[in-house]
Coordinates of C-alpha atoms and ligand atoms in Angstrom, one line a residue:
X1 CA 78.1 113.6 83.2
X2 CA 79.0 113.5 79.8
X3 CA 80.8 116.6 78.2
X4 CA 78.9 118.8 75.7
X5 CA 80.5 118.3 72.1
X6 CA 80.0 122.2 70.4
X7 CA 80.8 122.3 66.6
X8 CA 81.4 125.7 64.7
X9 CA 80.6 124.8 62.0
X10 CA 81.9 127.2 58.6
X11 CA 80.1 127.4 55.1
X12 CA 81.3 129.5 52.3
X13 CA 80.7 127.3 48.9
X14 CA 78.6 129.2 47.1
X15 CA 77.1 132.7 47.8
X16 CA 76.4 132.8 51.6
X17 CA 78.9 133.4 54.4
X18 CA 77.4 131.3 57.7
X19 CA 78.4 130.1 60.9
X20 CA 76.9 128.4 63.6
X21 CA 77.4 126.8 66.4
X22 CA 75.8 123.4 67.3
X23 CA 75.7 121.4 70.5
X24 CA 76.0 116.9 70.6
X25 CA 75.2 117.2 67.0
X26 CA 71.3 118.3 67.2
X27 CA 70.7 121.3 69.1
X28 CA 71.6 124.8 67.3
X29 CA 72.8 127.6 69.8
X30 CA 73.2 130.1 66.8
X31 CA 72.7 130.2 62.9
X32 CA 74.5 132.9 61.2
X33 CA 73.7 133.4 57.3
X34 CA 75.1 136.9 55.6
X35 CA 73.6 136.4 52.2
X36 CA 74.9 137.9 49.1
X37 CA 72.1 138.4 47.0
X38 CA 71.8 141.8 46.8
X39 CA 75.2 141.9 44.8
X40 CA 75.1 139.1 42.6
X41 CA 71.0 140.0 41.5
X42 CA 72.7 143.1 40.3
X43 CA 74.3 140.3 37.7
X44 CA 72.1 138.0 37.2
X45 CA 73.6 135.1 38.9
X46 CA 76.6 134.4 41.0
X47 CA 79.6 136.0 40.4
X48 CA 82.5 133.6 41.9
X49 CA 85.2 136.4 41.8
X50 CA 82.6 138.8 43.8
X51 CA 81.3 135.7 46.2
X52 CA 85.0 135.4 47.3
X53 CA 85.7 138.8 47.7
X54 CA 82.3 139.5 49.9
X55 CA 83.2 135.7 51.9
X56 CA 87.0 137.8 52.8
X57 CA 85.1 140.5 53.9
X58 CA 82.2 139.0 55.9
X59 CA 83.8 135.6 57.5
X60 CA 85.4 136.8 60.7
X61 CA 82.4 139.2 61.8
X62 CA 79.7 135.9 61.0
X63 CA 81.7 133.6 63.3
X64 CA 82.4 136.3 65.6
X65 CA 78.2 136.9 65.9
X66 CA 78.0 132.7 65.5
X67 CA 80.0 132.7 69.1
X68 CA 78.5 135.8 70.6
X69 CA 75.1 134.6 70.0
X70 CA 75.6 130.8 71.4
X71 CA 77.2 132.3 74.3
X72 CA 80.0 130.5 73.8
X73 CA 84.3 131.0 73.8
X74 CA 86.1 129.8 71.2
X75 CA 88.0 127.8 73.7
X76 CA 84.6 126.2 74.5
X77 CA 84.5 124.5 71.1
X78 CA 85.3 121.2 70.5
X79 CA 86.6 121.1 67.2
X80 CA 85.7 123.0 63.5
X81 CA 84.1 121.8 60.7
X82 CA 83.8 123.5 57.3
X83 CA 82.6 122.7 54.1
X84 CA 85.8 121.8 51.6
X85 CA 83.4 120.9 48.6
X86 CA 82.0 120.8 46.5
X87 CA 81.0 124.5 45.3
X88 CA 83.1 127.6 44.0
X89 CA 87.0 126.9 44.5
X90 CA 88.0 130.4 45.7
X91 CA 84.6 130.6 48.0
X92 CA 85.4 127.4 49.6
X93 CA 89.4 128.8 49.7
X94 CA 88.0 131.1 51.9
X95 CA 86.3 129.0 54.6
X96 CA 88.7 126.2 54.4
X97 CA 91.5 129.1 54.7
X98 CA 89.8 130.5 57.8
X99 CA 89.2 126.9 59.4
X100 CA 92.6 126.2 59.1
X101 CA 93.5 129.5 60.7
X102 CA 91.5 128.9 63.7
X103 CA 92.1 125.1 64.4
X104 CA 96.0 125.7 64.4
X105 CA 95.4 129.3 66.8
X106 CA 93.3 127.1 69.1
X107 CA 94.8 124.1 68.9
X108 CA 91.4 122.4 68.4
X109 CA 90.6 119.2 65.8
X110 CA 89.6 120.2 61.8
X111 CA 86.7 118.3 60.3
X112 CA 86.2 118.8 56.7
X113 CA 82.7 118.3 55.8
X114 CA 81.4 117.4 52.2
X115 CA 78.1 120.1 51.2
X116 CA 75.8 117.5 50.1
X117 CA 76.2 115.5 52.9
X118 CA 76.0 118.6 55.3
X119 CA 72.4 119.3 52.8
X120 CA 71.4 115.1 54.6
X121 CA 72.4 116.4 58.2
X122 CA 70.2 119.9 58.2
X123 CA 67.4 117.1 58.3
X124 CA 68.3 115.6 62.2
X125 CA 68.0 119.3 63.4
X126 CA 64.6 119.2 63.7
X127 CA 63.8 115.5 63.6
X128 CA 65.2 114.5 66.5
X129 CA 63.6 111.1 65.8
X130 CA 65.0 110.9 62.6
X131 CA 68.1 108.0 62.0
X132 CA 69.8 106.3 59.6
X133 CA 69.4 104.4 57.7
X134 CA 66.4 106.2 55.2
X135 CA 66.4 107.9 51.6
X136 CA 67.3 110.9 50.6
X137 CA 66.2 113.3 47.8
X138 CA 68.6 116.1 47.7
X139 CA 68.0 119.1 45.5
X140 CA 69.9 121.8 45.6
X141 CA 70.9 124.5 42.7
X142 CA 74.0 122.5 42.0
X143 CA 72.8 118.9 43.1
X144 CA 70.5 116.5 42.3
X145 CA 70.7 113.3 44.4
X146 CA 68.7 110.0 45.3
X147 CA 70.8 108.9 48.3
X148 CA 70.5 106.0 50.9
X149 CA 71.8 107.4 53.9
X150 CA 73.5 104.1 55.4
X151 CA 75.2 105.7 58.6
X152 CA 75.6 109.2 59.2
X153 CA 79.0 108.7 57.5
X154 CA 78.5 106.5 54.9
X155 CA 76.3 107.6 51.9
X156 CA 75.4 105.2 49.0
X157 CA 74.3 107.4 45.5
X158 CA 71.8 105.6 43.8
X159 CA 71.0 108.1 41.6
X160 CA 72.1 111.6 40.3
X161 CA 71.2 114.3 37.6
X162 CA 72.7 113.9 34.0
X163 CA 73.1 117.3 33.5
X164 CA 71.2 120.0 35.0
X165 CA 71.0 120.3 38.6
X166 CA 67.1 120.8 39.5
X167 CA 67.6 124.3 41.2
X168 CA 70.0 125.3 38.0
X169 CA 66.9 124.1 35.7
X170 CA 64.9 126.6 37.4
X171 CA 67.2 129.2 37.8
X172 CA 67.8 129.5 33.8
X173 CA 64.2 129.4 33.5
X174 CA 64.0 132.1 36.0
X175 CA 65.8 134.2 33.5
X176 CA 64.6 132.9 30.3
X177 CA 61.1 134.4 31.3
X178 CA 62.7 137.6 33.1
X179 CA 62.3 137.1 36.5
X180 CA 66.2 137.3 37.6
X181 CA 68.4 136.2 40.1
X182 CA 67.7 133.8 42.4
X183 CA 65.3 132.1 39.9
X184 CA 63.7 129.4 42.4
X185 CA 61.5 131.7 45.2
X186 CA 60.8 133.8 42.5
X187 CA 59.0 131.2 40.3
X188 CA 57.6 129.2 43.0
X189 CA 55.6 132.9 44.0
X190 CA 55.0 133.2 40.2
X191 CA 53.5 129.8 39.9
X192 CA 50.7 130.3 42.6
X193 CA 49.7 132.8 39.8
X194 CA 49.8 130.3 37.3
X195 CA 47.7 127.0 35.5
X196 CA 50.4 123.7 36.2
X197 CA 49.0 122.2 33.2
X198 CA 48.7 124.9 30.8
X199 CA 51.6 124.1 28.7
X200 CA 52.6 120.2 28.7
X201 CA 56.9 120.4 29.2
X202 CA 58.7 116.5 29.4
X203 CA 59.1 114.7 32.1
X204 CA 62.6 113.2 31.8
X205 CA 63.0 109.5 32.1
X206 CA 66.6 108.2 31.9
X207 CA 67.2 105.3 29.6
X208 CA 68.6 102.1 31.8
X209 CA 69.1 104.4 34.6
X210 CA 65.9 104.3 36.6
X211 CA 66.9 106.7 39.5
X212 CA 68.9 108.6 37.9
X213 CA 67.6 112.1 36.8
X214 CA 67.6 114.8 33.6
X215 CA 66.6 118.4 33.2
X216 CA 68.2 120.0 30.5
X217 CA 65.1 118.9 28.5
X218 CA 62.6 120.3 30.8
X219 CA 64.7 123.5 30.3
X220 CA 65.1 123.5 26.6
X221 CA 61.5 122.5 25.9
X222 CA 60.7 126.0 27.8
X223 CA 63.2 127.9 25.8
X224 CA 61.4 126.6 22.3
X225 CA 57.8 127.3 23.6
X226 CA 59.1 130.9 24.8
X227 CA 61.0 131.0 21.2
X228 CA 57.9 129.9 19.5
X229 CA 55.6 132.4 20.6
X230 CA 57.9 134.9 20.0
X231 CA 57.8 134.0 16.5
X232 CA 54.5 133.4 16.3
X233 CA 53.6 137.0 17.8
X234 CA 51.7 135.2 20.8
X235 CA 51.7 137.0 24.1
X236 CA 53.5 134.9 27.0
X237 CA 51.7 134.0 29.9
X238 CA 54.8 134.1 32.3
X239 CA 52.6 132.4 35.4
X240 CA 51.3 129.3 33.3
X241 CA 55.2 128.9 32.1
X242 CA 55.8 128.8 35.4
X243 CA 53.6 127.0 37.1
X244 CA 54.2 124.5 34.6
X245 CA 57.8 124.0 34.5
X246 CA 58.0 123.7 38.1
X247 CA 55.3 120.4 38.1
X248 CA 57.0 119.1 35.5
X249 CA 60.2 119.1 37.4
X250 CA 58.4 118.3 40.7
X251 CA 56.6 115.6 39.1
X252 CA 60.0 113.6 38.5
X253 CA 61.4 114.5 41.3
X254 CA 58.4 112.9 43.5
X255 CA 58.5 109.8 41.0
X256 CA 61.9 109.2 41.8
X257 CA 61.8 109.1 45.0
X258 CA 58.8 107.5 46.0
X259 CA 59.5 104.9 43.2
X260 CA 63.1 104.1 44.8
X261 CA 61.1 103.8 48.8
X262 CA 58.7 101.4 47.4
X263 CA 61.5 99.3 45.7
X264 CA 64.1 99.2 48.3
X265 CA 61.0 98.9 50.9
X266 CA 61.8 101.9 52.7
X267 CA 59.7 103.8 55.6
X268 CA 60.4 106.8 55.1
X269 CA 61.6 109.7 53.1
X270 CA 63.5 112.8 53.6
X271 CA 64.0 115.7 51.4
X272 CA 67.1 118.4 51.7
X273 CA 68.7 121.0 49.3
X274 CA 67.5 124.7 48.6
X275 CA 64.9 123.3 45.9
X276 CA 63.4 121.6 49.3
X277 CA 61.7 124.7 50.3
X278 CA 59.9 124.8 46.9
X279 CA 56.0 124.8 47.9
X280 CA 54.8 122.6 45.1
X281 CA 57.5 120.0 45.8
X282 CA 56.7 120.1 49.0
X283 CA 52.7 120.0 48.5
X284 CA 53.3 116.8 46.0
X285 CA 55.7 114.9 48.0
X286 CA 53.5 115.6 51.3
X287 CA 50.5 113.7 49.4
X288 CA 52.3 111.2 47.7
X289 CA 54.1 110.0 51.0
X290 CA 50.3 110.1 52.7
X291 CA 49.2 108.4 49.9
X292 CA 52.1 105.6 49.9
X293 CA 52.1 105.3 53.7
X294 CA 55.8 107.0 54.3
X295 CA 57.1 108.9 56.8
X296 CA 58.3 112.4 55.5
X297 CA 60.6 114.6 56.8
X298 CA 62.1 118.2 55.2
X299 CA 63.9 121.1 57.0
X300 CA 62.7 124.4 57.5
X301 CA 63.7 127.1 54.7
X302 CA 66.6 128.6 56.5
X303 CA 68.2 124.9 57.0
X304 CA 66.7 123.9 53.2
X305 CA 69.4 127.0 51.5
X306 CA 73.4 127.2 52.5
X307 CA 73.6 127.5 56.0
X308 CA 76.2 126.7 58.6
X309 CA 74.2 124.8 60.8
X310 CA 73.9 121.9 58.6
X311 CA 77.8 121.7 58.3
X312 CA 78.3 121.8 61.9
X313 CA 75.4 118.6 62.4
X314 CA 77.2 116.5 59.7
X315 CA 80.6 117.8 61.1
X316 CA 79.7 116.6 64.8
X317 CA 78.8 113.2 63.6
X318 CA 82.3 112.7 61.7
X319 CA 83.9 114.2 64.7
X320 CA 82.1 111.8 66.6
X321 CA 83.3 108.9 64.3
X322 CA 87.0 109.7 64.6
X323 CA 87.2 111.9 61.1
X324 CA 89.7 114.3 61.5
X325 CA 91.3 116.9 58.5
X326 CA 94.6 117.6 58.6
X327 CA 96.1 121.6 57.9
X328 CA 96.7 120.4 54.5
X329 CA 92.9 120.0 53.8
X330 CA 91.7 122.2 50.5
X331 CA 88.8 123.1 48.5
X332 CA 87.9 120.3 46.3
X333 CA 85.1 121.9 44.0
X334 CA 84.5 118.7 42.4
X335 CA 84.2 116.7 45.6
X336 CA 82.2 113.0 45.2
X337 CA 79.8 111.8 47.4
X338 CA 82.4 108.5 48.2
Ligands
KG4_1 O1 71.1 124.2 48.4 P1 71.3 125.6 47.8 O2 71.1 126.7 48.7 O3 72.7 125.8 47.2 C1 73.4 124.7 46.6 O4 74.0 123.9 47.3 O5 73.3 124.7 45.3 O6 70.3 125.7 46.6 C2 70.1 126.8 45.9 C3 69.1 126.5 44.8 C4 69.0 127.7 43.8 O7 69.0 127.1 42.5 C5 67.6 128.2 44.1 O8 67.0 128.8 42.9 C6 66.9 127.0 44.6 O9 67.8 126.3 45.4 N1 65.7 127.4 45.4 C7 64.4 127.1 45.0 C8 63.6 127.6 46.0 N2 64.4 128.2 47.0 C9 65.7 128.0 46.6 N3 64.0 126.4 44.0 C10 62.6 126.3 43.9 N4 61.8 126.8 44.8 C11 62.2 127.5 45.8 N5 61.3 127.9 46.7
ZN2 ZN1 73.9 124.0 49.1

């Protein structure tokens, strides 16, 4: 019988601290996410000094509970993967930093894995079905991406945001009408409240670029209607800003990537990134790909936001294709797709 291949896989990019451990690739044994919200709300947004501090102070007792709770010895893993980029430099230090650690202690193979492509992965978790090659739309707070995912290792960008990520759009939106820190759950709740086609906000098309994507204008068209009003002494309905920002953003998001299935004669589409658990994303895309005759797939929210899980999936398959990262790997916040 064949062996059981167990990743630990290690995230620390942005604000969460997860581990997890994940067995031939699809099955997770444990998911461990110690968020920092709490702190950085107390801000307004993610502060990258505080994020590495709280990842010091968090990452040996999340892989310690990762292990305990897939009843598993660190001597029982096959190899390590973490997420070297992109994200914050000194929160990815501190995973890459504690990677390194264990795979020299333990003698046991490295895998650096790229975030966005760890975003893909979270997909095969609980579409076991679910293969390359298909499309991809990743949103995430710092990521917008069309992506044909060729092999589980070999990516092809055929489209990317200009400026604004979708989930940053909606997190300085978020604050623009008071809402806070993390800025997409709390206007996704907001917009139930709210008329999606109370106030008409742009919906960005990029000149020449046809799958590529834009949301600073989305975002700066809110600001001036919020600045307007204010100068016009005209009360704010926060719900029907809301509500319609976040269809005008899901509106182009769903374009996109229905638009690029039909043209490259695709099946089937799959959606990733923390923006993926948005309800009215994932209400539009559910009817357009009914309506278009696609198979759809998404992860559940806890594999949609940073989690560990994800990272150990995409790690296993580069394992799995001979990738291995050497003790000099290091944070790359930057980090391309290629
Ligand atoms: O993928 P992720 O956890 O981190 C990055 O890799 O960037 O995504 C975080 C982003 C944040 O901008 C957050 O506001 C957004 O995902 N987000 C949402 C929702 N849940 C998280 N945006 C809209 N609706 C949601 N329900
Ligand atoms: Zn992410």
């Amino acid at each position: 019988m064949e062996q059981d291949v167990l990743i630990l896989g290690i995230e620390s990019s942005c604000d969460e601290t997860a581990a997890s451990v994940v067995r031939n690739g699809r099955e997770v044994l444990s998911n461990v996410i110690s968020s920092q919200i709490d702190i950085h709300t107390l801000y307004g947004g993610v502060v990258p000094e505080i994020a590495s501090r709280k990842h010091i102070e968090r990452i040996n007792y999340v892989i310690e509970q990762a292990l305990n709770e897939a009843g598993v010895a660190l001597s029982d893993v096959t190899a390590i993967s973490v997420t070297y980029g992109p994200g914050l430099v000194g929160a990815l230090l501190v995973g890459v930093g504690e990677a390194k650690a264990i795979a020299y202690a333990s003698g046991k193979p490295l895998v650096g894995v790229h975030h966005i492509k760890g975003h893909i992965a979270a997909n095969y978790i609980e579409h076991k079905e679910l293969t390359p090659p298909f499309l991809c739309l990743v949103v995430s707070g710092g990521h917008t991406h069309l992506v044909r995912v060729q092999d589980y290792t070999c990516f092809e960008v055929l489209g990317r945001t200009q400026d604004d990520a979708a989930g940053e759009a909606f997190d300085k939106v978020a604050r623009a009408i008071g809402l806070g820190y993390p800025g997409g759950p709390k206007i996704d709740k907001l917009a139930k409240e709210g008329n999606p086609e109370a106030i008409s906000f742009p919906r960005a098309k990029v000149e020449g670029s046809e799958y590529d994507f834009s949301f600073s204008g989305v975002k700066s068209a809110v600001l001036n209607y919020l600045n307007a009003c204010e100068m016009k002494g005209e009360t704010v309905c926060a719900a029907d800003v809301a509500a319609s920002f976040q269809q005008a953003v899901v509106d182009v998001l769903v374009e996109h990537g229905i638009q690029a299935a039909k043209q490259l004669g695709e099946d089937r589409l799959a959606v990733a990134g923390g923006v993926a658990s948005n309800s009215a994303l994932r209400f539009a895309v559910e009817n357009a790909c009914k309506r278009e005759g696609l198979e759809l797939c998404y992860p559940s929210p806890v594999y949609c936001t940073d989690n560990a899980a994800m990272i150990a999936v995409q790690g296993y398959y580069e394992y799995m294709a001979g990738v291995r990262s050497g003790l000099d790997l290091n944070a790359v916040p930057n980090l391309a797709m290629e």
